[in-house]
PDB file of C-alpha atoms and ligand atoms in Angstrom:
ATOM      1  CA  MET A 526       6.499  25.420   2.971  1.00  0.00           C
ATOM      2  CA  GLU A 527       8.089  25.664  -0.464  1.00  0.00           C
ATOM      3  CA  ILE A 528       8.490  22.895  -2.995  1.00  0.00           C
ATOM      4  CA  THR A 529      10.201  23.083  -6.371  1.00  0.00           C
ATOM      5  CA  VAL A 530       8.574  20.842  -8.941  1.00  0.00           C
ATOM      6  CA  TYR A 531      10.979  19.924 -11.727  1.00  0.00           C
ATOM      7  CA  GLY A 532      10.025  18.443 -15.094  1.00  0.00           C
ATOM      8  CA  CYS A 533       6.465  19.623 -14.528  1.00  0.00           C
ATOM      9  CA  GLY A 534       4.211  19.134 -17.547  1.00  0.00           C
ATOM     10  CA  PRO A 535       1.231  21.424 -18.201  1.00  0.00           C
ATOM     11  CA  ASP A 536      -1.214  18.733 -17.046  1.00  0.00           C
ATOM     12  CA  GLU A 537       0.646  18.321 -13.744  1.00  0.00           C
ATOM     13  CA  ALA A 538       1.000  22.107 -13.322  1.00  0.00           C
ATOM     14  CA  VAL A 539      -2.782  22.527 -13.302  1.00  0.00           C
ATOM     15  CA  LEU A 540      -3.081  19.899 -10.559  1.00  0.00           C
ATOM     16  CA  PHE A 541      -0.177  21.255  -8.469  1.00  0.00           C
ATOM     17  CA  ARG A 542      -1.744  24.754  -8.534  1.00  0.00           C
ATOM     18  CA  GLU A 543      -5.136  23.359  -7.622  1.00  0.00           C
ATOM     19  CA  MET A 544      -4.027  21.031  -4.795  1.00  0.00           C
ATOM     20  CA  SER A 545      -1.088  22.796  -3.144  1.00  0.00           C
ATOM     21  CA  PRO A 546      -3.142  25.243  -0.979  1.00  0.00           C
ATOM     22  CA  ARG A 547      -4.769  22.250   0.711  1.00  0.00           C
ATOM     23  CA  PHE A 548      -1.311  21.073   1.790  1.00  0.00           C
ATOM     24  CA  GLY A 549      -0.095  24.542   2.799  1.00  0.00           C
ATOM     25  CA  VAL A 550       2.574  24.316   0.101  1.00  0.00           C
ATOM     26  CA  THR A 551       3.817  27.003  -2.282  1.00  0.00           C
ATOM     27  CA  PRO A 552       5.051  25.297  -5.439  1.00  0.00           C
ATOM     28  CA  THR A 553       7.652  26.643  -7.866  1.00  0.00           C
ATOM     29  CA  LEU A 554       6.889  24.899 -11.137  1.00  0.00           C
ATOM     30  CA  THR A 555       9.404  24.399 -13.927  1.00  0.00           C
ATOM     31  CA  THR A 556       9.402  22.232 -17.016  1.00  0.00           C
ATOM     32  CA  ALA A 557      13.201  21.948 -16.728  1.00  0.00           C
ATOM     33  CA  ALA A 558      14.886  18.857 -15.329  1.00  0.00           C
ATOM     34  CA  PRO A 559      17.066  19.518 -12.288  1.00  0.00           C
ATOM     35  CA  SER A 560      20.622  20.304 -13.281  1.00  0.00           C
ATOM     36  CA  ALA A 561      23.616  22.145 -11.903  1.00  0.00           C
ATOM     37  CA  ALA A 562      22.636  25.032 -14.226  1.00  0.00           C
ATOM     38  CA  ASN A 563      19.235  25.679 -12.601  1.00  0.00           C
ATOM     39  CA  ILE A 564      19.972  24.862  -8.988  1.00  0.00           C
ATOM     40  CA  GLU A 565      18.883  28.346  -7.904  1.00  0.00           C
ATOM     41  CA  LEU A 566      15.269  27.269  -8.547  1.00  0.00           C
ATOM     42  CA  ALA A 567      15.560  24.987  -5.515  1.00  0.00           C
ATOM     43  CA  SER A 568      17.328  27.493  -3.273  1.00  0.00           C
ATOM     44  CA  ARG A 569      14.239  28.128  -1.124  1.00  0.00           C
ATOM     45  CA  SER A 570      13.019  24.517  -1.035  1.00  0.00           C
ATOM     46  CA  ARG A 571      14.156  21.723   1.225  1.00  0.00           C
ATOM     47  CA  CYS A 572      11.804  19.447  -0.726  1.00  0.00           C
ATOM     48  CA  ILE A 573      11.725  18.985  -4.464  1.00  0.00           C
ATOM     49  CA  SER A 574       9.583  16.863  -6.723  1.00  0.00           C
ATOM     50  CA  VAL A 575      11.087  15.344  -9.875  1.00  0.00           C
ATOM     51  CA  GLY A 576       9.619  13.517 -12.832  1.00  0.00           C
ATOM     52  CA  HIS A 577      10.755  10.158 -14.091  1.00  0.00           C
ATOM     53  CA  LYS A 578      11.758  11.306 -17.545  1.00  0.00           C
ATOM     54  CA  ASN A 579      15.264  12.465 -16.759  1.00  0.00           C
ATOM     55  CA  ARG A 580      18.059  10.610 -15.041  1.00  0.00           C
ATOM     56  CA  ILE A 581      19.429  12.720 -12.208  1.00  0.00           C
ATOM     57  CA  ALA A 582      23.240  12.695 -12.238  1.00  0.00           C
ATOM     58  CA  ASN A 583      25.071  12.317  -8.944  1.00  0.00           C
ATOM     59  CA  SER A 584      26.723  15.693  -9.590  1.00  0.00           C
ATOM     60  CA  THR A 585      23.225  17.229  -9.694  1.00  0.00           C
ATOM     61  CA  LEU A 586      22.289  15.478  -6.444  1.00  0.00           C
ATOM     62  CA  LEU A 587      25.413  16.945  -4.866  1.00  0.00           C
ATOM     63  CA  ALA A 588      24.583  20.437  -6.132  1.00  0.00           C
ATOM     64  CA  LEU A 589      21.000  20.073  -4.843  1.00  0.00           C
ATOM     65  CA  GLY A 590      22.286  18.945  -1.448  1.00  0.00           C
ATOM     66  CA  ARG A 591      24.635  21.915  -1.291  1.00  0.00           C
ATOM     67  CA  ALA A 592      21.709  24.216  -2.142  1.00  0.00           C
ATOM     68  CA  GLY A 593      19.876  22.861   0.931  1.00  0.00           C
ATOM     69  CA  VAL A 594      17.626  20.203  -0.629  1.00  0.00           C
ATOM     70  CA  ALA A 595      17.070  17.380   1.859  1.00  0.00           C
ATOM     71  CA  TYR A 596      14.168  15.507   0.278  1.00  0.00           C
ATOM     72  CA  ILE A 597      13.315  14.361  -3.250  1.00  0.00           C
ATOM     73  CA  SER A 598       9.937  12.907  -4.090  1.00  0.00           C
ATOM     74  CA  THR A 599       9.839  11.282  -7.522  1.00  0.00           C
ATOM     75  CA  ARG A 600       6.541  11.298  -9.397  1.00  0.00           C
ATOM     76  CA  SER A 601       6.875   7.605 -10.205  1.00  0.00           C
ATOM     77  CA  VAL A 602       6.863   4.238  -8.517  1.00  0.00           C
ATOM     78  CA  GLY A 603      10.277   3.370  -9.998  1.00  0.00           C
ATOM     79  CA  CYS A 604      13.350   5.134  -8.613  1.00  0.00           C
ATOM     80  CA  ASP A 605      15.838   3.752 -11.143  1.00  0.00           C
ATOM     81  CA  HIS A 606      16.579   7.250 -12.525  1.00  0.00           C
ATOM     82  CA  ILE A 607      18.110   8.311  -9.199  1.00  0.00           C
ATOM     83  CA  ASP A 608      21.057   6.819  -7.326  1.00  0.00           C
ATOM     84  CA  VAL A 609      19.112   6.541  -4.076  1.00  0.00           C
ATOM     85  CA  GLU A 610      22.067   5.193  -2.059  1.00  0.00           C
ATOM     86  CA  TYR A 611      24.298   8.029  -3.194  1.00  0.00           C
ATOM     87  CA  ALA A 612      21.585  10.559  -2.341  1.00  0.00           C
ATOM     88  CA  LYS A 613      21.294   9.014   1.119  1.00  0.00           C
ATOM     89  CA  SER A 614      25.061   9.206   1.601  1.00  0.00           C
ATOM     90  CA  ILE A 615      24.934  12.988   1.083  1.00  0.00           C
ATOM     91  CA  GLY A 616      21.910  13.456   3.345  1.00  0.00           C
ATOM     92  CA  ILE A 617      19.093  13.516   0.771  1.00  0.00           C
ATOM     93  CA  CYS A 618      16.116  11.250   1.358  1.00  0.00           C
ATOM     94  CA  VAL A 619      14.450   9.953  -1.853  1.00  0.00           C
ATOM     95  CA  GLU A 620      10.914   8.576  -1.896  1.00  0.00           C
ATOM     96  CA  ASN A 621       8.534   7.506  -4.624  1.00  0.00           C
ATOM     97  CA  VAL A 622       4.787   8.130  -4.830  1.00  0.00           C
ATOM     98  CA  ALA A 623       2.013   5.609  -4.650  1.00  0.00           C
ATOM     99  CA  TYR A 624      -0.700   5.928  -7.271  1.00  0.00           C
ATOM    100  CA  SER A 625      -3.537   3.765  -8.427  1.00  0.00           C
ATOM    101  CA  PRO A 626      -2.078   0.590 -10.004  1.00  0.00           C
ATOM    102  CA  ASP A 627      -5.296   0.079 -11.941  1.00  0.00           C
ATOM    103  CA  GLY A 628      -4.372   2.164 -14.978  1.00  0.00           C
ATOM    104  CA  VAL A 629      -1.188   0.166 -15.596  1.00  0.00           C
ATOM    105  CA  ALA A 630      -3.008  -3.103 -14.874  1.00  0.00           C
ATOM    106  CA  ASP A 631      -5.809  -2.236 -17.343  1.00  0.00           C
ATOM    107  CA  TYR A 632      -3.232  -1.276 -19.953  1.00  0.00           C
ATOM    108  CA  THR A 633      -1.315  -4.521 -19.423  1.00  0.00           C
ATOM    109  CA  LEU A 634      -4.491  -6.502 -20.111  1.00  0.00           C
ATOM    110  CA  MET A 635      -5.069  -4.418 -23.235  1.00  0.00           C
ATOM    111  CA  LEU A 636      -1.533  -5.211 -24.454  1.00  0.00           C
ATOM    112  CA  MET A 637      -2.032  -8.920 -23.749  1.00  0.00           C
ATOM    113  CA  LEU A 638      -5.249  -8.933 -25.737  1.00  0.00           C
ATOM    114  CA  MET A 639      -3.659  -6.948 -28.563  1.00  0.00           C
ATOM    115  CA  ALA A 640      -0.771  -9.418 -28.666  1.00  0.00           C
ATOM    116  CA  VAL A 641      -2.843 -12.606 -28.732  1.00  0.00           C
ATOM    117  CA  ARG A 642      -5.272 -11.146 -31.324  1.00  0.00           C
ATOM    118  CA  SER A 643      -2.478  -9.852 -33.632  1.00  0.00           C
ATOM    119  CA  ALA A 644      -4.039  -6.403 -33.309  1.00  0.00           C
ATOM    120  CA  LYS A 645      -1.112  -4.549 -34.828  1.00  0.00           C
ATOM    121  CA  SER A 646      -1.096  -6.438 -38.121  1.00  0.00           C
ATOM    122  CA  VAL A 647      -4.925  -6.592 -38.323  1.00  0.00           C
ATOM    123  CA  ILE A 648      -5.229  -2.824 -37.836  1.00  0.00           C
ATOM    124  CA  ARG A 649      -2.275  -2.086 -40.115  1.00  0.00           C
ATOM    125  CA  ARG A 650      -3.975  -4.027 -42.904  1.00  0.00           C
ATOM    126  CA  ALA A 651      -7.401  -2.520 -42.234  1.00  0.00           C
ATOM    127  CA  ASP A 652      -5.832   0.955 -42.389  1.00  0.00           C
ATOM    128  CA  VAL A 653      -4.819   0.244 -45.987  1.00  0.00           C
ATOM    129  CA  HIS A 654      -8.249  -1.268 -46.717  1.00  0.00           C
ATOM    130  CA  ASP A 655      -7.079  -4.893 -46.706  1.00  0.00           C
ATOM    131  CA  TYR A 656      -9.850  -6.543 -44.720  1.00  0.00           C
ATOM    132  CA  ARG A 657      -8.883 -10.188 -45.256  1.00  0.00           C
ATOM    133  CA  LEU A 658      -8.385 -12.282 -42.151  1.00  0.00           C
ATOM    134  CA  GLU A 659      -4.992 -13.682 -43.224  1.00  0.00           C
ATOM    135  CA  ASP A 660      -3.073 -14.506 -40.017  1.00  0.00           C
ATOM    136  CA  ALA A 661      -5.681 -12.937 -37.735  1.00  0.00           C
ATOM    137  CA  ARG A 662      -6.837 -16.079 -35.939  1.00  0.00           C
ATOM    138  CA  GLY A 663      -6.215 -15.350 -32.302  1.00  0.00           C
ATOM    139  CA  ARG A 664      -6.090 -17.142 -29.000  1.00  0.00           C
ATOM    140  CA  GLU A 665      -8.413 -16.782 -26.022  1.00  0.00           C
ATOM    141  CA  LEU A 666      -6.983 -15.872 -22.632  1.00  0.00           C
ATOM    142  CA  ARG A 667      -9.001 -18.628 -20.956  1.00  0.00           C
ATOM    143  CA  ASP A 668      -6.926 -21.185 -22.870  1.00  0.00           C
ATOM    144  CA  LEU A 669      -3.591 -19.681 -21.848  1.00  0.00           C
ATOM    145  CA  THR A 670      -1.156 -19.747 -18.953  1.00  0.00           C
ATOM    146  CA  ILE A 671      -0.018 -16.291 -17.927  1.00  0.00           C
ATOM    147  CA  GLY A 672       3.224 -15.824 -15.995  1.00  0.00           C
ATOM    148  CA  VAL A 673       3.319 -12.674 -13.859  1.00  0.00           C
ATOM    149  CA  ILE A 674       6.834 -11.658 -12.787  1.00  0.00           C
ATOM    150  CA  GLY A 675       6.626  -9.240  -9.864  1.00  0.00           C
ATOM    151  CA  THR A 676       3.641  -9.343  -7.525  1.00  0.00           C
ATOM    152  CA  GLY A 677       3.646  -5.867  -6.011  1.00  0.00           C
ATOM    153  CA  ARG A 678       0.604  -3.609  -6.350  1.00  0.00           C
ATOM    154  CA  ILE A 679       0.607  -3.623 -10.169  1.00  0.00           C
ATOM    155  CA  GLY A 680       1.360  -7.340 -10.592  1.00  0.00           C
ATOM    156  CA  THR A 681      -1.385  -8.119  -8.080  1.00  0.00           C
ATOM    157  CA  ALA A 682      -3.867  -5.864  -9.900  1.00  0.00           C
ATOM    158  CA  VAL A 683      -2.980  -7.662 -13.160  1.00  0.00           C
ATOM    159  CA  MET A 684      -3.642 -11.051 -11.525  1.00  0.00           C
ATOM    160  CA  ASP A 685      -6.980  -9.785 -10.149  1.00  0.00           C
ATOM    161  CA  ARG A 686      -8.045  -8.902 -13.680  1.00  0.00           C
ATOM    162  CA  LEU A 687      -6.749 -12.154 -15.172  1.00  0.00           C
ATOM    163  CA  ARG A 688      -8.926 -14.197 -12.812  1.00  0.00           C
ATOM    164  CA  GLY A 689     -11.944 -12.746 -14.614  1.00  0.00           C
ATOM    165  CA  PHE A 690     -10.648 -14.110 -17.914  1.00  0.00           C
ATOM    166  CA  GLY A 691     -10.403 -17.654 -16.552  1.00  0.00           C
ATOM    167  CA  CYS A 692      -6.787 -18.258 -17.524  1.00  0.00           C
ATOM    168  CA  ARG A 693      -4.208 -20.197 -15.526  1.00  0.00           C
ATOM    169  CA  ILE A 694      -2.018 -17.803 -13.571  1.00  0.00           C
ATOM    170  CA  LEU A 695       1.569 -18.391 -12.459  1.00  0.00           C
ATOM    171  CA  ALA A 696       3.553 -15.850 -10.497  1.00  0.00           C
ATOM    172  CA  CYS A 697       6.998 -15.308  -9.138  1.00  0.00           C
ATOM    173  CA  ASP A 698       8.608 -12.581  -7.130  1.00  0.00           C
ATOM    174  CA  ASN A 699      12.005 -12.296  -5.545  1.00  0.00           C
ATOM    175  CA  GLY A 700      11.548 -11.988  -1.861  1.00  0.00           C
ATOM    176  CA  ARG A 701       7.782 -12.432  -1.756  1.00  0.00           C
ATOM    177  CA  SER A 702       6.082 -15.782  -1.734  1.00  0.00           C
ATOM    178  CA  THR A 703       2.661 -15.119  -3.158  1.00  0.00           C
ATOM    179  CA  ALA A 704       0.830 -18.051  -1.697  1.00  0.00           C
ATOM    180  CA  ALA A 705      -1.373 -18.585  -4.744  1.00  0.00           C
ATOM    181  CA  HIS A 706       0.171 -19.333  -8.105  1.00  0.00           C
ATOM    182  CA  HIS A 707       3.795 -19.020  -6.937  1.00  0.00           C
ATOM    183  CA  VAL A 708       6.418 -20.993  -8.903  1.00  0.00           C
ATOM    184  CA  PRO A 709      10.162 -20.594  -9.488  1.00  0.00           C
ATOM    185  CA  LEU A 710      11.111 -18.323 -12.411  1.00  0.00           C
ATOM    186  CA  ASP A 711      12.434 -21.178 -14.586  1.00  0.00           C
ATOM    187  CA  GLU A 712       9.138 -23.033 -14.266  1.00  0.00           C
ATOM    188  CA  LEU A 713       7.122 -19.897 -14.977  1.00  0.00           C
ATOM    189  CA  LEU A 714       9.117 -19.256 -18.166  1.00  0.00           C
ATOM    190  CA  HIS A 715       8.830 -22.868 -19.264  1.00  0.00           C
ATOM    191  CA  LEU A 716       5.033 -23.063 -18.793  1.00  0.00           C
ATOM    192  CA  SER A 717       3.692 -19.618 -19.700  1.00  0.00           C
ATOM    193  CA  ASP A 718       2.062 -18.605 -22.977  1.00  0.00           C
ATOM    194  CA  ILE A 719       2.353 -14.957 -21.927  1.00  0.00           C
ATOM    195  CA  VAL A 720       5.022 -13.551 -19.626  1.00  0.00           C
ATOM    196  CA  THR A 721       4.309 -10.109 -18.167  1.00  0.00           C
ATOM    197  CA  LEU A 722       6.894  -8.044 -16.268  1.00  0.00           C
ATOM    198  CA  HIS A 723       6.046  -6.008 -13.157  1.00  0.00           C
ATOM    199  CA  THR A 724       9.226  -6.093 -11.148  1.00  0.00           C
ATOM    200  CA  PRO A 725      11.368  -3.055 -10.294  1.00  0.00           C
ATOM    201  CA  LEU A 726      14.565  -2.517 -12.278  1.00  0.00           C
ATOM    202  CA  ASN A 727      17.729  -2.946 -10.240  1.00  0.00           C
ATOM    203  CA  ALA A 728      21.099  -4.689 -10.560  1.00  0.00           C
ATOM    204  CA  ASP A 729      19.443  -8.086  -9.979  1.00  0.00           C
ATOM    205  CA  THR A 730      16.658  -7.636 -12.517  1.00  0.00           C
ATOM    206  CA  HIS A 731      18.629  -5.912 -15.306  1.00  0.00           C
ATOM    207  CA  HIS A 732      18.116  -8.124 -18.405  1.00  0.00           C
ATOM    208  CA  LEU A 733      16.027 -10.518 -16.354  1.00  0.00           C
ATOM    209  CA  LEU A 734      14.749 -11.764 -19.715  1.00  0.00           C
ATOM    210  CA  ASP A 735      18.058 -12.358 -21.444  1.00  0.00           C
ATOM    211  CA  ARG A 736      18.844 -14.689 -24.351  1.00  0.00           C
ATOM    212  CA  ARG A 737      19.088 -17.748 -22.103  1.00  0.00           C
ATOM    213  CA  ARG A 738      15.789 -17.084 -20.345  1.00  0.00           C
ATOM    214  CA  ILE A 739      13.985 -16.288 -23.595  1.00  0.00           C
ATOM    215  CA  GLU A 740      15.300 -19.616 -24.879  1.00  0.00           C
ATOM    216  CA  GLN A 741      13.618 -21.287 -21.855  1.00  0.00           C
ATOM    217  CA  MET A 742      10.220 -19.852 -22.873  1.00  0.00           C
ATOM    218  CA  LYS A 743       7.603 -21.773 -24.826  1.00  0.00           C
ATOM    219  CA  ARG A 744       7.872 -21.525 -28.593  1.00  0.00           C
ATOM    220  CA  GLY A 745       5.151 -19.099 -29.707  1.00  0.00           C
ATOM    221  CA  ALA A 746       4.877 -17.323 -26.336  1.00  0.00           C
ATOM    222  CA  PHE A 747       4.315 -13.588 -25.905  1.00  0.00           C
ATOM    223  CA  VAL A 748       6.171 -11.038 -23.780  1.00  0.00           C
ATOM    224  CA  ILE A 749       4.441  -8.003 -22.255  1.00  0.00           C
ATOM    225  CA  ASN A 750       6.438  -5.254 -20.577  1.00  0.00           C
ATOM    226  CA  THR A 751       4.896  -2.287 -18.770  1.00  0.00           C
ATOM    227  CA  GLY A 752       7.696  -2.233 -16.157  1.00  0.00           C
ATOM    228  CA  ARG A 753      11.107  -1.007 -17.324  1.00  0.00           C
ATOM    229  CA  GLY A 754      12.783  -1.500 -20.701  1.00  0.00           C
ATOM    230  CA  SER A 755      16.037  -2.830 -19.276  1.00  0.00           C
ATOM    231  CA  LEU A 756      14.284  -5.812 -17.705  1.00  0.00           C
ATOM    232  CA  ILE A 757      14.666  -7.294 -21.214  1.00  0.00           C
ATOM    233  CA  ASP A 758      17.760  -7.779 -23.367  1.00  0.00           C
ATOM    234  CA  THR A 759      16.172  -6.042 -26.348  1.00  0.00           C
ATOM    235  CA  GLY A 760      18.606  -7.506 -28.903  1.00  0.00           C
ATOM    236  CA  ALA A 761      17.709 -11.012 -27.728  1.00  0.00           C
ATOM    237  CA  LEU A 762      14.002 -10.179 -27.870  1.00  0.00           C
ATOM    238  CA  VAL A 763      14.240  -8.860 -31.433  1.00  0.00           C
ATOM    239  CA  SER A 764      16.084 -12.038 -32.548  1.00  0.00           C
ATOM    240  CA  ALA A 765      13.416 -14.210 -30.876  1.00  0.00           C
ATOM    241  CA  LEU A 766      10.609 -12.300 -32.621  1.00  0.00           C
ATOM    242  CA  GLU A 767      12.392 -12.525 -35.966  1.00  0.00           C
ATOM    243  CA  SER A 768      13.075 -16.253 -35.659  1.00  0.00           C
ATOM    244  CA  GLY A 769       9.509 -17.092 -34.578  1.00  0.00           C
ATOM    245  CA  LYS A 770      10.660 -18.359 -31.176  1.00  0.00           C
ATOM    246  CA  LEU A 771       8.313 -15.745 -29.710  1.00  0.00           C
ATOM    247  CA  ALA A 772       4.964 -15.045 -31.358  1.00  0.00           C
ATOM    248  CA  GLY A 773       4.809 -11.439 -30.251  1.00  0.00           C
ATOM    249  CA  ALA A 774       5.683  -8.741 -27.780  1.00  0.00           C
ATOM    250  CA  ALA A 775       3.850  -5.691 -26.514  1.00  0.00           C
ATOM    251  CA  LEU A 776       6.131  -3.157 -24.899  1.00  0.00           C
ATOM    252  CA  ASP A 777       5.189   0.083 -23.205  1.00  0.00           C
ATOM    253  CA  VAL A 778       8.793   0.581 -22.103  1.00  0.00           C
ATOM    254  CA  LEU A 779      12.030   0.082 -23.991  1.00  0.00           C
ATOM    255  CA  GLU A 780      15.744   0.101 -23.220  1.00  0.00           C
ATOM    256  CA  GLY A 781      17.091   3.476 -24.310  1.00  0.00           C
ATOM    257  CA  GLU A 782      13.634   5.133 -24.383  1.00  0.00           C
ATOM    258  CA  GLU A 783      14.951   8.146 -22.435  1.00  0.00           C
ATOM    259  CA  GLY A 784      14.998  11.206 -24.651  1.00  0.00           C
ATOM    260  CA  ILE A 785      12.864   9.515 -27.334  1.00  0.00           C
ATOM    261  CA  PHE A 786       9.584   8.647 -25.654  1.00  0.00           C
ATOM    262  CA  TYR A 787       7.511  11.768 -24.889  1.00  0.00           C
ATOM    263  CA  ALA A 788       9.210  13.749 -27.683  1.00  0.00           C
ATOM    264  CA  ASP A 789       8.060  14.541 -31.221  1.00  0.00           C
ATOM    265  CA  PHE A 790      10.403  12.634 -33.537  1.00  0.00           C
ATOM    266  CA  ARG A 791       8.295  13.026 -36.682  1.00  0.00           C
ATOM    267  CA  ASN A 792      11.000  15.076 -38.341  1.00  0.00           C
ATOM    268  CA  ARG A 793      13.991  13.798 -36.427  1.00  0.00           C
ATOM    269  CA  ARG A 794      16.252  10.832 -36.928  1.00  0.00           C
ATOM    270  CA  ILE A 795      15.836   8.001 -34.417  1.00  0.00           C
ATOM    271  CA  GLU A 796      19.175   6.406 -33.549  1.00  0.00           C
ATOM    272  CA  SER A 797      17.742   3.385 -31.722  1.00  0.00           C
ATOM    273  CA  LYS A 798      17.963   0.507 -34.213  1.00  0.00           C
ATOM    274  CA  ALA A 799      16.006  -1.719 -31.828  1.00  0.00           C
ATOM    275  CA  LEU A 800      13.085   0.711 -31.661  1.00  0.00           C
ATOM    276  CA  LEU A 801      13.016   1.080 -35.450  1.00  0.00           C
ATOM    277  CA  ARG A 802      13.129  -2.671 -35.968  1.00  0.00           C
ATOM    278  CA  LEU A 803      10.435  -3.371 -33.380  1.00  0.00           C
ATOM    279  CA  GLN A 804       8.154  -0.769 -34.929  1.00  0.00           C
ATOM    280  CA  GLU A 805       8.635  -2.426 -38.312  1.00  0.00           C
ATOM    281  CA  LEU A 806       7.741  -5.904 -37.038  1.00  0.00           C
ATOM    282  CA  PRO A 807       4.047  -6.843 -37.407  1.00  0.00           C
ATOM    283  CA  ASN A 808       4.071  -8.744 -34.105  1.00  0.00           C
ATOM    284  CA  ALA A 809       5.589  -6.086 -31.849  1.00  0.00           C
ATOM    285  CA  VAL A 810       3.333  -3.436 -30.321  1.00  0.00           C
ATOM    286  CA  ILE A 811       5.208  -0.392 -29.029  1.00  0.00           C
ATOM    287  CA  SER A 812       3.737   2.432 -26.974  1.00  0.00           C
ATOM    288  CA  PRO A 813       5.675   5.306 -25.400  1.00  0.00           C
ATOM    289  CA  HIS A 814       5.540   4.577 -21.637  1.00  0.00           C
ATOM    290  CA  THR A 815       1.876   5.462 -21.523  1.00  0.00           C
ATOM    291  CA  ALA A 816       0.394   2.787 -19.277  1.00  0.00           C
ATOM    292  CA  TYR A 817       0.387   4.899 -16.113  1.00  0.00           C
ATOM    293  CA  TYR A 818      -1.129   7.950 -17.787  1.00  0.00           C
ATOM    294  CA  THR A 819      -4.721   8.282 -16.593  1.00  0.00           C
ATOM    295  CA  ASP A 820      -6.676  11.071 -14.897  1.00  0.00           C
ATOM    296  CA  ARG A 821      -6.760   9.154 -11.658  1.00  0.00           C
ATOM    297  CA  ALA A 822      -3.059   8.185 -11.579  1.00  0.00           C
ATOM    298  CA  LEU A 823      -1.910  11.710 -12.439  1.00  0.00           C
ATOM    299  CA  GLY A 824      -4.112  13.163  -9.692  1.00  0.00           C
ATOM    300  CA  ASP A 825      -2.802  10.579  -7.185  1.00  0.00           C
ATOM    301  CA  MET A 826       0.759  11.329  -8.237  1.00  0.00           C
ATOM    302  CA  VAL A 827       0.480  15.077  -7.667  1.00  0.00           C
ATOM    303  CA  GLU A 828      -1.493  14.715  -4.445  1.00  0.00           C
ATOM    304  CA  ASN A 829       0.959  12.170  -3.021  1.00  0.00           C
ATOM    305  CA  SER A 830       3.972  14.289  -4.059  1.00  0.00           C
ATOM    306  CA  LEU A 831       2.546  17.119  -1.950  1.00  0.00           C
ATOM    307  CA  ALA A 832       1.717  14.723   0.890  1.00  0.00           C
ATOM    308  CA  ASN A 833       5.250  13.249   0.769  1.00  0.00           C
ATOM    309  CA  CYS A 834       6.808  16.698   1.164  1.00  0.00           C
ATOM    310  CA  ARG A 835       4.436  17.701   3.940  1.00  0.00           C
ATOM    311  CA  ASN A 836       5.104  14.419   5.779  1.00  0.00           C
ATOM    312  CA  PHE A 837       8.854  14.851   5.401  1.00  0.00           C
ATOM    313  CA  GLU A 838       8.677  18.339   6.890  1.00  0.00           C
ATOM    314  CA  SER A 839       6.511  17.207   9.757  1.00  0.00           C
ATOM    315  CA  ARG A 840       8.820  14.214  10.473  1.00  0.00           C
ATOM    316  CA  LYS A 841      11.708  16.691  10.633  1.00  0.00           C
ATOM    317  CA  ARG A 842       9.814  19.034  12.948  1.00  0.00           C
ATOM    318  CA  HIS A 843       8.846  16.254  15.316  1.00  0.00           C
ATOM    319  CA  GLY A 844      12.305  14.711  15.347  1.00  0.00           C
TER     320      GLY A 844
HETATM  321  C1  COI B1036       6.486   4.545 -12.646  1.00  0.00           C
HETATM  322  O1  COI B1036       5.645   5.012 -11.865  1.00  0.00           O
HETATM  323  O2  COI B1036       7.551   4.048 -12.254  1.00  0.00           O
HETATM  324  C2  COI B1036       6.219   4.568 -14.081  1.00  0.00           C
HETATM  325  O3  COI B1036       6.843   3.888 -14.838  1.00  0.00           O
HETATM  326  C3  COI B1036       5.252   5.543 -14.529  1.00  0.00           C
HETATM  327  C4  COI B1036       5.974   6.808 -14.671  1.00  0.00           C
HETATM  328  C5  COI B1036       6.220   6.965 -16.112  1.00  0.00           C
HETATM  329  C6  COI B1036       5.244   7.925 -14.043  1.00  0.00           C
END
């Protein structure tokens, strides 16, 4: 069985080489994103694996389908970089991979703690040898109400951790009624000191936190996002941070991050005004979509990509 692995980083390549014999799979590894120009790489594979860093155009899906690709496994939980319905309509099945939610949950807690302890401005000042406490007085999680939006595997892992901190937890999720802590979104926004986003991005959740909803939040609240950038109207968030409506934000994902995050921009001009402004602000922590990136999650991701392809082939064989 052949599988073409697109957008394969060196760290993933090591794992694909190591694990593929166990699955009886021969991988073709390429750092390139799938495109009409390199379709020949997939000519021997019914299954391909893609990364999450590049949006896959419908024209590329069509070219892949014509080259015989019937199955795409994305090395991510989110599938928002692929038009899954379109793929289905041309006979390509798209699936995501499960990986340990713990890395993202740990990271979310770290961002919450950084936000409520003003870590960015404290460290910025310490870096220039200004060790005064100034505005460094923080808040303790046990005194706060945390609103978790999205209670899938990651949101649930975040809540599990929060219980250990003794804070009050509120949760909401479209479609799922998490027995404990569940409240309507409006109430969650109104009552929470920290709002953390763990819901998938789709047409219903695009700009879930827009100007109106940010206005509903407590004055001095914090926003944490390790989900998808477009869950937040970034312009509205920047205004709320500038006006003091929100006390801080910690964002591992950002609208328009594609093509910027994961690249070296030290000597290149960044066009995203929002990113530049957020990085300037002392109360906005930005990291480049890093939360998932742990040894364990990367191993799970590669292993489950291989398992997905093997399972697809065996489903096909057995009708
Ligand atoms: C996802 O799994 O959807 C993520 O956001 C992590 C991805 C960058 C691998």
